[in-house]
mmCIF file of C-alpha atoms in Angstrom:
data_model
loop_
_atom_site.group_PDB
_atom_site.id
_atom_site.type_symbol
_atom_site.label_atom_id
_atom_site.label_comp_id
_atom_site.label_asym_id
_atom_site.label_seq_id
_atom_site.Cartn_x
_atom_site.Cartn_y
_atom_site.Cartn_z
ATOM 1 C CA MET A 18 -265.007 -153.945 12.480
ATOM 2 C CA ILE A 19 -262.044 -156.262 12.078
ATOM 3 C CA GLU A 20 -263.782 -157.892 9.136
ATOM 4 C CA PHE A 21 -264.242 -154.453 7.537
ATOM 5 C CA LEU A 22 -260.583 -153.634 7.910
ATOM 6 C CA ARG A 23 -259.624 -156.981 6.388
ATOM 7 C CA ARG A 24 -261.856 -156.336 3.404
ATOM 8 C CA LEU A 25 -260.404 -152.806 3.075
ATOM 9 C CA VAL A 26 -256.878 -154.209 3.076
ATOM 10 C CA ARG A 27 -257.840 -156.715 0.389
ATOM 11 C CA LEU A 28 -259.343 -153.888 -1.711
ATOM 12 C CA LEU A 29 -256.457 -151.433 -1.177
ATOM 13 C CA PRO A 30 -254.432 -152.528 -4.258
ATOM 14 C CA SER A 31 -257.526 -152.104 -6.392
ATOM 15 C CA LEU A 32 -258.213 -148.675 -4.894
ATOM 16 C CA ILE A 33 -254.646 -147.529 -5.510
ATOM 17 C CA THR A 34 -254.760 -148.840 -9.051
ATOM 18 C CA ALA A 35 -258.023 -147.024 -9.679
ATOM 19 C CA PHE A 36 -256.613 -143.803 -8.222
ATOM 20 C CA VAL A 37 -253.500 -144.003 -10.401
ATOM 21 C CA LEU A 38 -255.602 -144.666 -13.485
ATOM 22 C CA ALA A 39 -257.890 -141.752 -12.659
ATOM 23 C CA LEU A 40 -254.899 -139.473 -12.099
ATOM 24 C CA ALA A 41 -253.388 -140.558 -15.415
ATOM 25 C CA VAL A 42 -256.662 -139.882 -17.203
ATOM 26 C CA TRP A 43 -256.873 -136.443 -15.567
ATOM 27 C CA ILE A 44 -253.288 -135.578 -16.464
ATOM 28 C CA SER A 45 -253.875 -136.743 -20.031
ATOM 29 C CA ALA A 46 -257.000 -134.628 -20.293
ATOM 30 C CA VAL A 47 -255.278 -131.560 -18.894
ATOM 31 C CA SER A 48 -252.226 -132.072 -21.129
ATOM 32 C CA SER A 49 -254.331 -132.381 -24.239
ATOM 33 C CA SER A 50 -256.229 -129.158 -23.503
ATOM 34 C CA ASP A 51 -253.185 -127.207 -22.182
ATOM 35 C CA PRO A 52 -250.051 -129.048 -23.380
ATOM 36 C CA LEU A 53 -246.633 -128.626 -21.764
ATOM 37 C CA VAL A 54 -244.300 -126.602 -24.001
ATOM 38 C CA GLU A 55 -240.522 -126.324 -23.696
ATOM 39 C CA ARG A 56 -238.808 -123.425 -25.430
ATOM 40 C CA THR A 57 -236.366 -120.547 -25.000
ATOM 41 C CA TYR A 58 -237.760 -117.548 -23.159
ATOM 42 C CA PRO A 59 -238.213 -115.024 -25.993
ATOM 43 C CA ASN A 60 -237.920 -111.710 -24.115
ATOM 44 C CA PRO A 61 -234.519 -110.128 -23.365
ATOM 45 C CA LEU A 62 -233.541 -111.176 -19.838
ATOM 46 C CA PRO A 63 -231.075 -108.587 -18.482
ATOM 47 C CA ILE A 64 -228.839 -109.540 -15.579
ATOM 48 C CA GLU A 65 -229.487 -107.426 -12.489
ATOM 49 C CA ILE A 66 -226.761 -106.735 -9.918
ATOM 50 C CA ILE A 67 -227.814 -106.851 -6.259
ATOM 51 C CA GLY A 68 -225.946 -106.663 -2.971
ATOM 52 C CA GLN A 69 -222.916 -104.821 -4.375
ATOM 53 C CA ASP A 70 -220.783 -103.009 -1.790
ATOM 54 C CA PRO A 71 -220.990 -99.261 -2.627
ATOM 55 C CA GLY A 72 -217.240 -99.012 -2.031
ATOM 56 C CA LEU A 73 -216.506 -101.516 -4.791
ATOM 57 C CA VAL A 74 -216.803 -101.298 -8.553
ATOM 58 C CA ILE A 75 -217.083 -104.068 -11.157
ATOM 59 C CA THR A 76 -214.142 -103.968 -13.570
ATOM 60 C CA SER A 77 -214.793 -107.192 -15.490
ATOM 61 C CA THR A 78 -217.194 -107.541 -18.408
ATOM 62 C CA ILE A 79 -220.662 -108.718 -17.409
ATOM 63 C CA PRO A 80 -222.920 -110.276 -20.088
ATOM 64 C CA SER A 81 -225.880 -108.044 -20.780
ATOM 65 C CA SER A 82 -228.426 -110.870 -20.637
ATOM 66 C CA VAL A 83 -228.966 -114.562 -19.923
ATOM 67 C CA THR A 84 -230.701 -117.191 -22.077
ATOM 68 C CA VAL A 85 -233.065 -119.634 -20.361
ATOM 69 C CA VAL A 86 -235.103 -122.599 -21.589
ATOM 70 C CA LEU A 87 -238.389 -123.036 -19.700
ATOM 71 C CA GLY A 88 -241.074 -125.685 -19.614
ATOM 72 C CA ALA A 89 -244.643 -124.579 -18.924
ATOM 73 C CA PRO A 90 -248.231 -125.148 -20.081
ATOM 74 C CA GLN A 91 -249.201 -123.143 -23.130
ATOM 75 C CA SER A 92 -251.536 -120.960 -21.068
ATOM 76 C CA ILE A 93 -248.672 -120.025 -18.729
ATOM 77 C CA TRP A 94 -246.432 -119.169 -21.703
ATOM 78 C CA ASN A 95 -248.921 -116.476 -22.671
ATOM 79 C CA GLN A 96 -248.484 -114.962 -19.215
ATOM 80 C CA LEU A 97 -244.680 -115.283 -19.347
ATOM 81 C CA THR A 98 -244.363 -113.436 -22.645
ATOM 82 C CA THR A 99 -246.756 -110.604 -21.760
ATOM 83 C CA ASP A 100 -245.557 -110.017 -18.185
ATOM 84 C CA THR A 101 -241.864 -109.112 -18.559
ATOM 85 C CA GLY A 102 -241.380 -109.106 -14.786
ATOM 86 C CA SER A 103 -242.386 -112.729 -14.344
ATOM 87 C CA VAL A 104 -238.833 -113.929 -15.104
ATOM 88 C CA ARG A 105 -235.744 -112.217 -13.631
ATOM 89 C CA ALA A 106 -232.015 -112.963 -13.695
ATOM 90 C CA PHE A 107 -229.612 -111.508 -11.144
ATOM 91 C CA LEU A 108 -226.141 -111.729 -9.626
ATOM 92 C CA ASP A 109 -226.000 -111.525 -5.846
ATOM 93 C CA LEU A 110 -222.730 -109.888 -4.771
ATOM 94 C CA SER A 111 -223.634 -109.687 -1.096
ATOM 95 C CA GLY A 112 -220.605 -110.065 1.179
ATOM 96 C CA LEU A 113 -218.038 -110.159 -1.632
ATOM 97 C CA GLU A 114 -214.751 -108.301 -1.153
ATOM 98 C CA ALA A 115 -212.307 -106.938 -3.725
ATOM 99 C CA GLY A 116 -210.994 -109.635 -6.051
ATOM 100 C CA SER A 117 -212.281 -112.144 -8.609
ATOM 101 C CA HIS A 118 -215.303 -114.296 -7.774
ATOM 102 C CA THR A 119 -217.324 -116.905 -9.650
ATOM 103 C CA VAL A 120 -220.944 -115.995 -8.999
ATOM 104 C CA PRO A 121 -223.962 -118.111 -10.034
ATOM 105 C CA VAL A 122 -226.589 -116.446 -12.196
ATOM 106 C CA LYS A 123 -229.870 -116.893 -10.378
ATOM 107 C CA VAL A 124 -233.119 -117.053 -12.337
ATOM 108 C CA GLN A 125 -236.309 -116.200 -10.471
ATOM 109 C CA ILE A 126 -239.696 -117.184 -11.932
ATOM 110 C CA SER A 127 -242.845 -115.812 -10.323
ATOM 111 C CA ALA A 128 -245.347 -117.613 -12.573
ATOM 112 C CA ARG A 129 -246.474 -121.162 -11.695
ATOM 113 C CA PRO A 130 -246.198 -123.927 -12.797
ATOM 114 C CA VAL A 131 -242.950 -123.242 -14.673
ATOM 115 C CA ARG A 132 -239.805 -125.378 -14.735
ATOM 116 C CA LYS A 133 -236.348 -124.088 -15.649
ATOM 117 C CA ILE A 134 -234.750 -126.625 -17.964
ATOM 118 C CA ALA A 135 -231.503 -124.888 -18.945
ATOM 119 C CA GLN A 136 -229.742 -121.527 -18.827
ATOM 120 C CA SER A 137 -226.627 -119.907 -20.263
ATOM 121 C CA PRO A 138 -224.453 -118.760 -18.644
ATOM 122 C CA GLN A 139 -224.728 -120.631 -15.377
ATOM 123 C CA THR A 140 -222.008 -118.595 -13.638
ATOM 124 C CA ILE A 141 -220.100 -115.371 -14.285
ATOM 125 C CA THR A 142 -216.627 -114.379 -13.129
ATOM 126 C CA VAL A 143 -216.891 -110.975 -11.472
ATOM 127 C CA THR A 144 -213.853 -108.835 -10.644
ATOM 128 C CA LEU A 145 -214.414 -106.232 -7.937
ATOM 129 C CA GLU A 146 -212.097 -103.331 -7.200
ATOM 130 C CA ARG A 147 -212.165 -100.674 -4.553
ATOM 131 C CA LEU A 148 -213.294 -97.216 -5.598
ATOM 132 C CA ALA A 149 -210.649 -94.509 -5.357
ATOM 133 C CA SER A 150 -210.643 -90.722 -5.810
ATOM 134 C CA LYS A 151 -207.727 -88.394 -6.363
ATOM 135 C CA GLU A 152 -207.332 -84.715 -7.191
ATOM 136 C CA PHE A 153 -205.142 -83.647 -10.117
ATOM 137 C CA PRO A 154 -204.112 -80.250 -11.481
ATOM 138 C CA ILE A 155 -205.366 -79.494 -14.995
ATOM 139 C CA ARG A 156 -202.693 -78.905 -17.620
ATOM 140 C CA VAL A 157 -203.494 -77.100 -20.862
ATOM 141 C CA VAL A 158 -201.885 -78.786 -23.867
ATOM 142 C CA THR A 159 -201.769 -76.478 -26.902
ATOM 143 C CA ARG A 160 -201.642 -77.969 -30.384
ATOM 144 C CA GLY A 161 -200.344 -76.008 -33.351
ATOM 145 C CA SER A 162 -199.064 -72.433 -33.496
ATOM 146 C CA PRO A 163 -200.714 -69.039 -34.048
ATOM 147 C CA ALA A 164 -200.523 -67.400 -37.456
ATOM 148 C CA VAL A 165 -197.203 -65.845 -38.429
ATOM 149 C CA GLY A 166 -196.761 -62.540 -36.642
ATOM 150 C CA TYR A 167 -198.859 -63.588 -33.644
ATOM 151 C CA THR A 168 -197.916 -64.917 -30.232
ATOM 152 C CA ALA A 169 -199.825 -66.935 -27.630
ATOM 153 C CA ASP A 170 -199.763 -65.944 -23.972
ATOM 154 C CA THR A 171 -200.125 -68.344 -21.041
ATOM 155 C CA PRO A 172 -203.698 -69.768 -21.075
ATOM 156 C CA THR A 173 -206.065 -69.351 -18.131
ATOM 157 C CA LEU A 174 -208.620 -71.870 -16.819
ATOM 158 C CA SER A 175 -212.050 -71.498 -15.248
ATOM 159 C CA GLN A 176 -210.933 -74.213 -12.788
ATOM 160 C CA THR A 177 -207.419 -75.421 -12.081
ATOM 161 C CA SER A 178 -208.030 -78.892 -10.559
ATOM 162 C CA VAL A 179 -210.228 -81.946 -11.131
ATOM 163 C CA THR A 180 -211.296 -84.940 -9.024
ATOM 164 C CA VAL A 181 -210.768 -88.294 -10.738
ATOM 165 C CA SER A 182 -212.792 -91.276 -9.454
ATOM 166 C CA GLY A 183 -212.964 -94.912 -10.503
ATOM 167 C CA PRO A 184 -211.379 -98.310 -9.958
ATOM 168 C CA GLU A 185 -208.275 -98.007 -7.810
ATOM 169 C CA SER A 186 -206.016 -99.594 -10.444
ATOM 170 C CA GLN A 187 -207.228 -97.142 -13.108
ATOM 171 C CA VAL A 188 -206.899 -94.081 -10.872
ATOM 172 C CA ASN A 189 -203.341 -95.135 -10.012
ATOM 173 C CA ARG A 190 -202.483 -95.135 -13.739
ATOM 174 C CA VAL A 191 -203.403 -91.461 -14.160
ATOM 175 C CA ALA A 192 -200.321 -89.288 -14.703
ATOM 176 C CA GLU A 193 -202.178 -86.042 -15.387
ATOM 177 C CA VAL A 194 -205.436 -84.536 -16.624
ATOM 178 C CA GLN A 195 -205.237 -82.500 -19.828
ATOM 179 C CA ALA A 196 -207.313 -79.850 -21.571
ATOM 180 C CA ILE A 197 -206.239 -79.942 -25.228
ATOM 181 C CA LEU A 198 -206.562 -76.641 -27.137
ATOM 182 C CA ASP A 199 -205.857 -76.211 -30.862
ATOM 183 C CA ILE A 200 -204.451 -72.744 -31.644
ATOM 184 C CA SER A 201 -203.355 -73.463 -35.234
ATOM 185 C CA GLN A 202 -203.248 -70.249 -37.329
ATOM 186 C CA ALA A 203 -205.125 -68.322 -34.635
ATOM 187 C CA THR A 204 -205.199 -64.527 -35.059
ATOM 188 C CA GLU A 205 -207.441 -63.597 -32.144
ATOM 189 C CA THR A 206 -208.045 -64.558 -28.532
ATOM 190 C CA ILE A 207 -209.701 -67.965 -28.053
ATOM 191 C CA SER A 208 -212.256 -68.789 -25.345
ATOM 192 C CA ARG A 209 -213.466 -72.361 -25.543
ATOM 193 C CA THR A 210 -215.070 -75.040 -23.329
ATOM 194 C CA ILE A 211 -212.982 -78.221 -23.558
ATOM 195 C CA ASN A 212 -213.534 -81.786 -22.363
ATOM 196 C CA LEU A 213 -210.918 -83.020 -19.903
ATOM 197 C CA VAL A 214 -208.887 -86.169 -20.609
ATOM 198 C CA ALA A 215 -207.089 -88.334 -18.033
ATOM 199 C CA VAL A 216 -203.880 -89.812 -19.502
ATOM 200 C CA ASP A 217 -201.120 -92.174 -18.382
ATOM 201 C CA VAL A 218 -197.361 -91.560 -18.493
ATOM 202 C CA ASN A 219 -197.379 -92.284 -22.255
ATOM 203 C CA ASP A 220 -200.143 -89.742 -22.931
ATOM 204 C CA ASN A 221 -202.652 -92.531 -23.638
ATOM 205 C CA PRO A 222 -206.246 -91.746 -22.558
ATOM 206 C CA ILE A 223 -207.581 -93.854 -19.667
ATOM 207 C CA ASN A 224 -211.196 -94.993 -19.929
ATOM 208 C CA GLY A 225 -213.630 -95.999 -17.201
ATOM 209 C CA LEU A 226 -213.018 -92.960 -14.980
ATOM 210 C CA SER A 227 -215.291 -90.205 -13.723
ATOM 211 C CA LEU A 228 -213.969 -86.628 -13.847
ATOM 212 C CA LEU A 229 -215.513 -83.811 -11.817
ATOM 213 C CA PRO A 230 -215.760 -81.400 -13.512
ATOM 214 C CA ASP A 231 -215.474 -83.126 -16.875
ATOM 215 C CA ARG A 232 -214.897 -79.893 -18.821
ATOM 216 C CA VAL A 233 -213.393 -76.441 -18.271
ATOM 217 C CA THR A 234 -213.320 -73.123 -20.104
ATOM 218 C CA VAL A 235 -209.894 -72.191 -21.460
ATOM 219 C CA ARG A 236 -209.007 -68.636 -22.461
ATOM 220 C CA GLN A 237 -205.973 -68.241 -24.690
ATOM 221 C CA ASN A 238 -204.864 -64.678 -25.442
ATOM 222 C CA ILE A 239 -203.484 -64.241 -28.966
ATOM 223 C CA SER A 240 -201.721 -60.960 -29.710
ATOM 224 C CA GLN A 241 -199.797 -59.511 -32.624
ATOM 225 C CA ARG A 242 -196.062 -59.231 -32.342
ATOM 226 C CA PHE A 243 -194.327 -55.866 -32.312
ATOM 227 C CA GLY A 244 -193.483 -54.748 -35.861
ATOM 228 C CA TYR A 245 -196.276 -56.850 -37.447
ATOM 229 C CA ARG A 246 -199.665 -55.596 -38.637
ATOM 230 C CA ASN A 247 -202.715 -56.900 -40.468
ATOM 231 C CA VAL A 248 -203.801 -54.677 -43.350
ATOM 232 C CA VAL A 249 -206.551 -55.075 -45.938
ATOM 233 C CA VAL A 250 -205.814 -55.251 -49.658
ATOM 234 C CA LYS A 251 -207.269 -52.436 -51.779
ATOM 235 C CA VAL A 252 -207.599 -53.059 -55.530
ATOM 236 C CA VAL A 253 -206.789 -50.002 -57.670
ATOM 237 C CA VAL A 254 -209.196 -49.986 -60.656
ATOM 238 C CA LEU A 255 -208.783 -47.989 -63.874
ATOM 239 C CA GLY A 256 -211.225 -47.550 -66.776
ATOM 240 C CA GLN A 257 -214.809 -48.637 -67.401
ATOM 241 C CA VAL A 258 -216.363 -51.863 -68.661
ATOM 242 C CA ALA A 259 -217.827 -52.006 -72.162
ATOM 243 C CA SER A 260 -221.030 -50.140 -72.988
ATOM 244 C CA GLY A 261 -224.101 -52.214 -72.103
ATOM 245 C CA TYR A 262 -222.272 -54.015 -69.290
ATOM 246 C CA ARG A 263 -221.881 -53.359 -65.577
ATOM 247 C CA LEU A 264 -219.359 -54.205 -62.896
ATOM 248 C CA THR A 265 -220.991 -56.592 -60.384
ATOM 249 C CA ASN A 266 -218.153 -57.427 -58.029
ATOM 250 C CA ILE A 267 -214.451 -57.092 -57.341
ATOM 251 C CA SER A 268 -213.048 -59.478 -54.749
ATOM 252 C CA VAL A 269 -209.496 -60.141 -53.637
ATOM 253 C CA PHE A 270 -207.928 -63.275 -52.131
ATOM 254 C CA PRO A 271 -206.615 -63.033 -49.520
ATOM 255 C CA PRO A 272 -208.609 -59.962 -48.458
ATOM 256 C CA ALA A 273 -205.937 -59.059 -45.882
ATOM 257 C CA VAL A 274 -202.229 -59.696 -45.420
ATOM 258 C CA THR A 275 -199.784 -59.461 -42.542
ATOM 259 C CA VAL A 276 -196.934 -57.031 -43.161
ATOM 260 C CA PHE A 277 -193.670 -56.643 -41.294
ATOM 261 C CA SER A 278 -190.902 -54.104 -41.034
ATOM 262 C CA ALA A 279 -187.668 -53.942 -39.099
ATOM 263 C CA ASP A 280 -188.757 -50.408 -38.261
ATOM 264 C CA PRO A 281 -192.045 -50.812 -36.317
ATOM 265 C CA GLN A 282 -192.844 -47.131 -36.861
ATOM 266 C CA ILE A 283 -193.204 -47.666 -40.615
ATOM 267 C CA VAL A 284 -195.808 -50.380 -39.995
ATOM 268 C CA SER A 285 -197.580 -48.207 -37.440
ATOM 269 C CA ASP A 286 -197.812 -45.318 -39.937
ATOM 270 C CA LEU A 287 -199.526 -47.414 -42.623
ATOM 271 C CA PRO A 288 -203.114 -46.290 -43.394
ATOM 272 C CA GLY A 289 -204.582 -49.759 -42.698
ATOM 273 C CA PHE A 290 -204.490 -50.976 -46.307
ATOM 274 C CA ILE A 291 -202.056 -51.951 -49.046
ATOM 275 C CA GLU A 292 -202.856 -51.110 -52.674
ATOM 276 C CA THR A 293 -202.386 -53.385 -55.664
ATOM 277 C CA GLU A 294 -200.873 -52.392 -58.964
ATOM 278 C CA PRO A 295 -203.545 -50.746 -61.194
ATOM 279 C CA LEU A 296 -206.146 -53.042 -62.788
ATOM 280 C CA ASN A 297 -207.410 -51.825 -66.165
ATOM 281 C CA ILE A 298 -210.980 -52.987 -66.830
ATOM 282 C CA ASN A 299 -211.558 -50.746 -69.838
ATOM 283 C CA GLY A 300 -213.868 -52.422 -72.398
ATOM 284 C CA LEU A 301 -214.244 -55.696 -70.483
ATOM 285 C CA LYS A 302 -217.353 -57.801 -71.189
ATOM 286 C CA ASP A 303 -216.578 -61.029 -69.293
ATOM 287 C CA ASP A 304 -215.535 -62.067 -65.790
ATOM 288 C CA LEU A 305 -211.815 -61.867 -65.116
ATOM 289 C CA ASP A 306 -209.412 -63.642 -62.733
ATOM 290 C CA ILE A 307 -205.985 -62.023 -62.498
ATOM 291 C CA SER A 308 -202.983 -61.981 -60.159
ATOM 292 C CA LEU A 309 -201.811 -58.505 -59.158
ATOM 293 C CA SER A 310 -198.677 -57.428 -57.349
ATOM 294 C CA LEU A 311 -198.888 -55.511 -54.087
ATOM 295 C CA ASN A 312 -197.580 -51.956 -53.978
ATOM 296 C CA LEU A 313 -195.493 -52.184 -50.793
ATOM 297 C CA PRO A 314 -193.826 -49.155 -49.196
ATOM 298 C CA ALA A 315 -190.055 -49.222 -48.859
ATOM 299 C CA GLY A 316 -188.886 -51.301 -45.925
ATOM 300 C CA VAL A 317 -192.174 -53.241 -45.679
ATOM 301 C CA SER A 318 -192.573 -56.891 -46.630
ATOM 302 C CA VAL A 319 -195.442 -59.360 -46.548
ATOM 303 C CA VAL A 320 -195.119 -62.250 -44.111
ATOM 304 C CA GLY A 321 -194.635 -65.481 -46.023
ATOM 305 C CA ASP A 322 -193.074 -63.713 -49.036
ATOM 306 C CA GLN A 323 -196.485 -63.271 -50.645
ATOM 307 C CA THR A 324 -196.133 -60.546 -53.258
ATOM 308 C CA GLU A 325 -199.279 -61.142 -55.328
ATOM 309 C CA VAL A 326 -203.003 -61.479 -54.673
ATOM 310 C CA LEU A 327 -205.783 -63.011 -56.781
ATOM 311 C CA VAL A 328 -208.393 -60.518 -57.970
ATOM 312 C CA ARG A 329 -211.738 -61.670 -59.342
ATOM 313 C CA VAL A 330 -213.794 -59.232 -61.383
ATOM 314 C CA GLY A 331 -217.489 -59.906 -62.015
ATOM 315 C CA ILE A 332 -219.074 -58.352 -65.105
ATOM 316 C CA ALA A 333 -222.683 -58.732 -66.255
ATOM 317 C CA ALA A 334 -224.667 -57.377 -69.157
ATOM 318 C CA ILE A 335 -227.123 -54.600 -68.418
ATOM 319 C CA GLU A 336 -230.521 -56.131 -69.144
ATOM 320 C CA SER A 337 -233.750 -54.699 -70.454
ATOM 321 C CA SER A 338 -236.855 -55.948 -72.227
ATOM 322 C CA LEU A 339 -238.384 -55.536 -75.663
ATOM 323 C CA THR A 340 -241.965 -56.046 -76.837
ATOM 324 C CA LEU A 341 -242.451 -57.630 -80.264
ATOM 325 C CA PRO A 342 -246.093 -57.511 -81.476
ATOM 326 C CA ASN A 343 -247.702 -59.485 -84.300
ATOM 327 C CA ILE A 344 -245.452 -62.539 -84.205
ATOM 328 C CA PRO A 345 -247.167 -65.146 -86.449
ATOM 329 C CA VAL A 346 -248.028 -68.460 -84.800
ATOM 330 C CA GLU A 347 -246.693 -71.295 -86.937
ATOM 331 C CA ILE A 348 -248.017 -74.872 -87.038
ATOM 332 C CA THR A 349 -245.806 -77.931 -86.978
ATOM 333 C CA GLY A 350 -246.516 -81.660 -86.804
ATOM 334 C CA LEU A 351 -250.096 -81.597 -88.165
ATOM 335 C CA GLN A 352 -251.102 -85.133 -89.172
ATOM 336 C CA PRO A 353 -252.015 -85.847 -92.840
ATOM 337 C CA GLY A 354 -255.735 -85.514 -93.560
ATOM 338 C CA LEU A 355 -256.204 -82.885 -90.849
ATOM 339 C CA SER A 356 -256.458 -79.116 -91.020
ATOM 340 C CA ALA A 357 -256.068 -76.570 -88.230
ATOM 341 C CA VAL A 358 -257.319 -73.069 -87.554
ATOM 342 C CA ILE A 359 -255.516 -70.869 -84.988
ATOM 343 C CA SER A 360 -257.068 -67.979 -83.111
ATOM 344 C CA PRO A 361 -255.502 -65.475 -82.769
ATOM 345 C CA GLU A 362 -253.061 -65.963 -85.615
ATOM 346 C CA THR A 363 -250.453 -63.627 -84.100
ATOM 347 C CA ILE A 364 -249.218 -63.004 -80.553
ATOM 348 C CA THR A 365 -247.117 -60.426 -78.713
ATOM 349 C CA VAL A 366 -243.819 -61.648 -77.227
ATOM 350 C CA ILE A 367 -241.947 -59.800 -74.461
ATOM 351 C CA ILE A 368 -238.233 -60.613 -74.646
ATOM 352 C CA SER A 369 -235.549 -59.762 -72.085
ATOM 353 C CA GLY A 370 -231.770 -59.914 -72.100
ATOM 354 C CA PRO A 371 -228.644 -57.816 -72.479
ATOM 355 C CA VAL A 372 -229.280 -54.397 -73.991
ATOM 356 C CA ALA A 373 -226.562 -54.872 -76.588
ATOM 357 C CA LEU A 374 -228.248 -58.046 -77.869
ATOM 358 C CA LEU A 375 -231.756 -56.579 -77.786
ATOM 359 C CA ASP A 376 -230.537 -53.759 -80.030
ATOM 360 C CA ARG A 377 -229.520 -56.384 -82.618
ATOM 361 C CA LEU A 378 -232.780 -58.361 -82.447
ATOM 362 C CA ARG A 379 -235.082 -58.447 -85.505
ATOM 363 C CA ALA A 380 -238.629 -59.749 -85.735
ATOM 364 C CA THR A 381 -237.451 -62.513 -88.075
ATOM 365 C CA ASP A 382 -235.198 -63.819 -85.276
ATOM 366 C CA VAL A 383 -238.275 -64.853 -83.273
ATOM 367 C CA ARG A 384 -240.690 -67.718 -84.042
ATOM 368 C CA ALA A 385 -243.830 -68.828 -82.182
ATOM 369 C CA VAL A 386 -244.691 -72.474 -82.852
ATOM 370 C CA VAL A 387 -247.493 -74.845 -81.799
ATOM 371 C CA ASP A 388 -246.672 -78.553 -82.100
ATOM 372 C CA LEU A 389 -249.709 -80.647 -83.114
ATOM 373 C CA THR A 390 -247.835 -83.939 -83.582
ATOM 374 C CA THR A 391 -249.827 -85.942 -81.022
ATOM 375 C CA LEU A 392 -253.194 -84.239 -81.505
ATOM 376 C CA SER A 393 -256.238 -85.445 -83.451
ATOM 377 C CA GLU A 394 -259.575 -83.782 -84.218
ATOM 378 C CA GLY A 395 -260.802 -81.403 -81.544
ATOM 379 C CA THR A 396 -260.451 -77.986 -79.967
ATOM 380 C CA TYR A 397 -257.372 -77.236 -77.866
ATOM 381 C CA GLN A 398 -255.834 -74.408 -75.847
ATOM 382 C CA ILE A 399 -252.082 -74.529 -76.520
ATOM 383 C CA GLU A 400 -249.209 -72.335 -75.288
ATOM 384 C CA PRO A 401 -246.889 -71.579 -78.215
ATOM 385 C CA GLU A 402 -243.195 -72.349 -77.875
ATOM 386 C CA VAL A 403 -241.004 -69.330 -78.621
ATOM 387 C CA GLU A 404 -237.714 -69.848 -80.452
ATOM 388 C CA ILE A 405 -235.142 -67.013 -80.424
ATOM 389 C CA LEU A 406 -232.097 -67.217 -82.670
ATOM 390 C CA ILE A 407 -229.949 -65.247 -80.183
ATOM 391 C CA ALA A 408 -229.337 -67.739 -77.382
ATOM 392 C CA GLU A 409 -228.702 -65.206 -74.593
ATOM 393 C CA LEU A 410 -232.187 -63.714 -75.001
ATOM 394 C CA ARG A 411 -235.263 -65.255 -73.382
ATOM 395 C CA ALA A 412 -239.036 -64.943 -73.730
ATOM 396 C CA GLU A 413 -240.470 -63.542 -70.505
ATOM 397 C CA SER A 414 -244.177 -63.667 -71.399
ATOM 398 C CA LEU A 415 -246.681 -64.151 -74.221
ATOM 399 C CA LEU A 416 -249.830 -62.164 -74.909
ATOM 400 C CA PRO A 417 -252.077 -64.093 -74.941
ATOM 401 C CA GLU A 418 -250.400 -66.967 -73.102
ATOM 402 C CA SER A 419 -252.229 -69.595 -75.204
ATOM 403 C CA VAL A 420 -254.075 -69.797 -78.506
ATOM 404 C CA GLU A 421 -257.114 -71.792 -79.553
ATOM 405 C CA VAL A 422 -256.446 -74.495 -82.127
ATOM 406 C CA ILE A 423 -259.364 -76.215 -83.905
ATOM 407 C CA ILE A 424 -258.363 -79.379 -85.737
ATOM 408 C CA THR A 425 -260.774 -80.896 -88.255
ATOM 409 C CA ARG A 426 -260.590 -83.696 -90.798
ATOM 410 C CA THR A 427 -260.380 -82.579 -94.435
ATOM 411 C CA THR A 428 -262.757 -84.086 -97.029
ATOM 412 C CA ARG A 429 -262.422 -84.314 -100.812
ATOM 413 C CA SER A 430 -265.525 -83.142 -102.799
ATOM 414 C CA SER A 431 -266.779 -84.677 -106.048
ATOM 415 C CA SER A 432 -265.118 -81.854 -107.963
ATOM 416 C CA GLY A 433 -261.747 -82.856 -106.484
ATOM 417 C CA THR A 434 -261.359 -79.902 -104.117
ATOM 418 C CA ILE A 435 -260.472 -80.414 -100.458
ATOM 419 C CA THR A 436 -262.764 -78.868 -97.891
ATOM 420 C CA PRO A 437 -262.463 -78.955 -94.128
#
């Protein structure tokens, strides 16, 4: 037995050497088939917050993610990139009070074998503040003024107070909570839902706060002042447009004006409209833009010293249609050495346009043309192009819509005549 132990001791260095060599061979074999790879983890690695006291809030900026360099066999990398939960980064705020703290960013890796080689950032400075809540009255801030002749009453709110929550330092900066309402040029009551804004003593908005509710409905009554009245503008028209034309539209800008009188009874007795000076449209053929004076009763004036309005008159020709039969179809662009036969040789053209122009139209003012410039021998169905010398007239339809054109090559006979 003793002899055996002695021999074992003498062989121990050889056994250890053999074991180390075998292990090296095994590691080499494994590394060659599944090599170790070091690289940056490719998936976004957001930083999770754990252990935060619910009575505290983070007021400092926290990076959205962390970058880590990992070393792992290639086969494990496949698992790391497909399983997004295999690598996590988090900040543990357990037990931390209000104030600034330098907290390490911990990286947790569930896959094995994986080695973390580097990360950025290693630590993050976290500032914690206590949460605070405070109730504030809501103040309506009106911007602008109603239209001339109108007045704004005191606005009413669907709720008169708001609870402001957030970091204690931010809540302490709040001077008031505002609902801002624009009443510029308003002529009627406004009811609008408005977002609330917490501001400091300099009227600067304060961010990072929670408002409950965050919006309210504001009703602002707008009423007309005594002695003022809105009336529409009525255009007084004389005469008729030219024969063959029709009146399509008469519009006035502004369509209504605000009038005022030192005697409110005069304004009250108005019929609801103010007339313009007469507009003579006799014989007109074209649209017309014209400024007309207002015919104001004695003692009545227009707010803003506006004494004229813009009147736009729309005039259009009365249209009809005319049928022209037997319009010859002309050929243009036929290549040398070719001849063409058209069937039918004439077409009927229906033309529409102003009656006055149709009455002047003659058959010689209309041409029907087929362009054969790009065509060679063959049979074609072609829609003639209609040319009308009076530009305002247009061809509505052709009967028939297309004609047959047969193009053949001409030949010269022994007698010198040309035959198709």
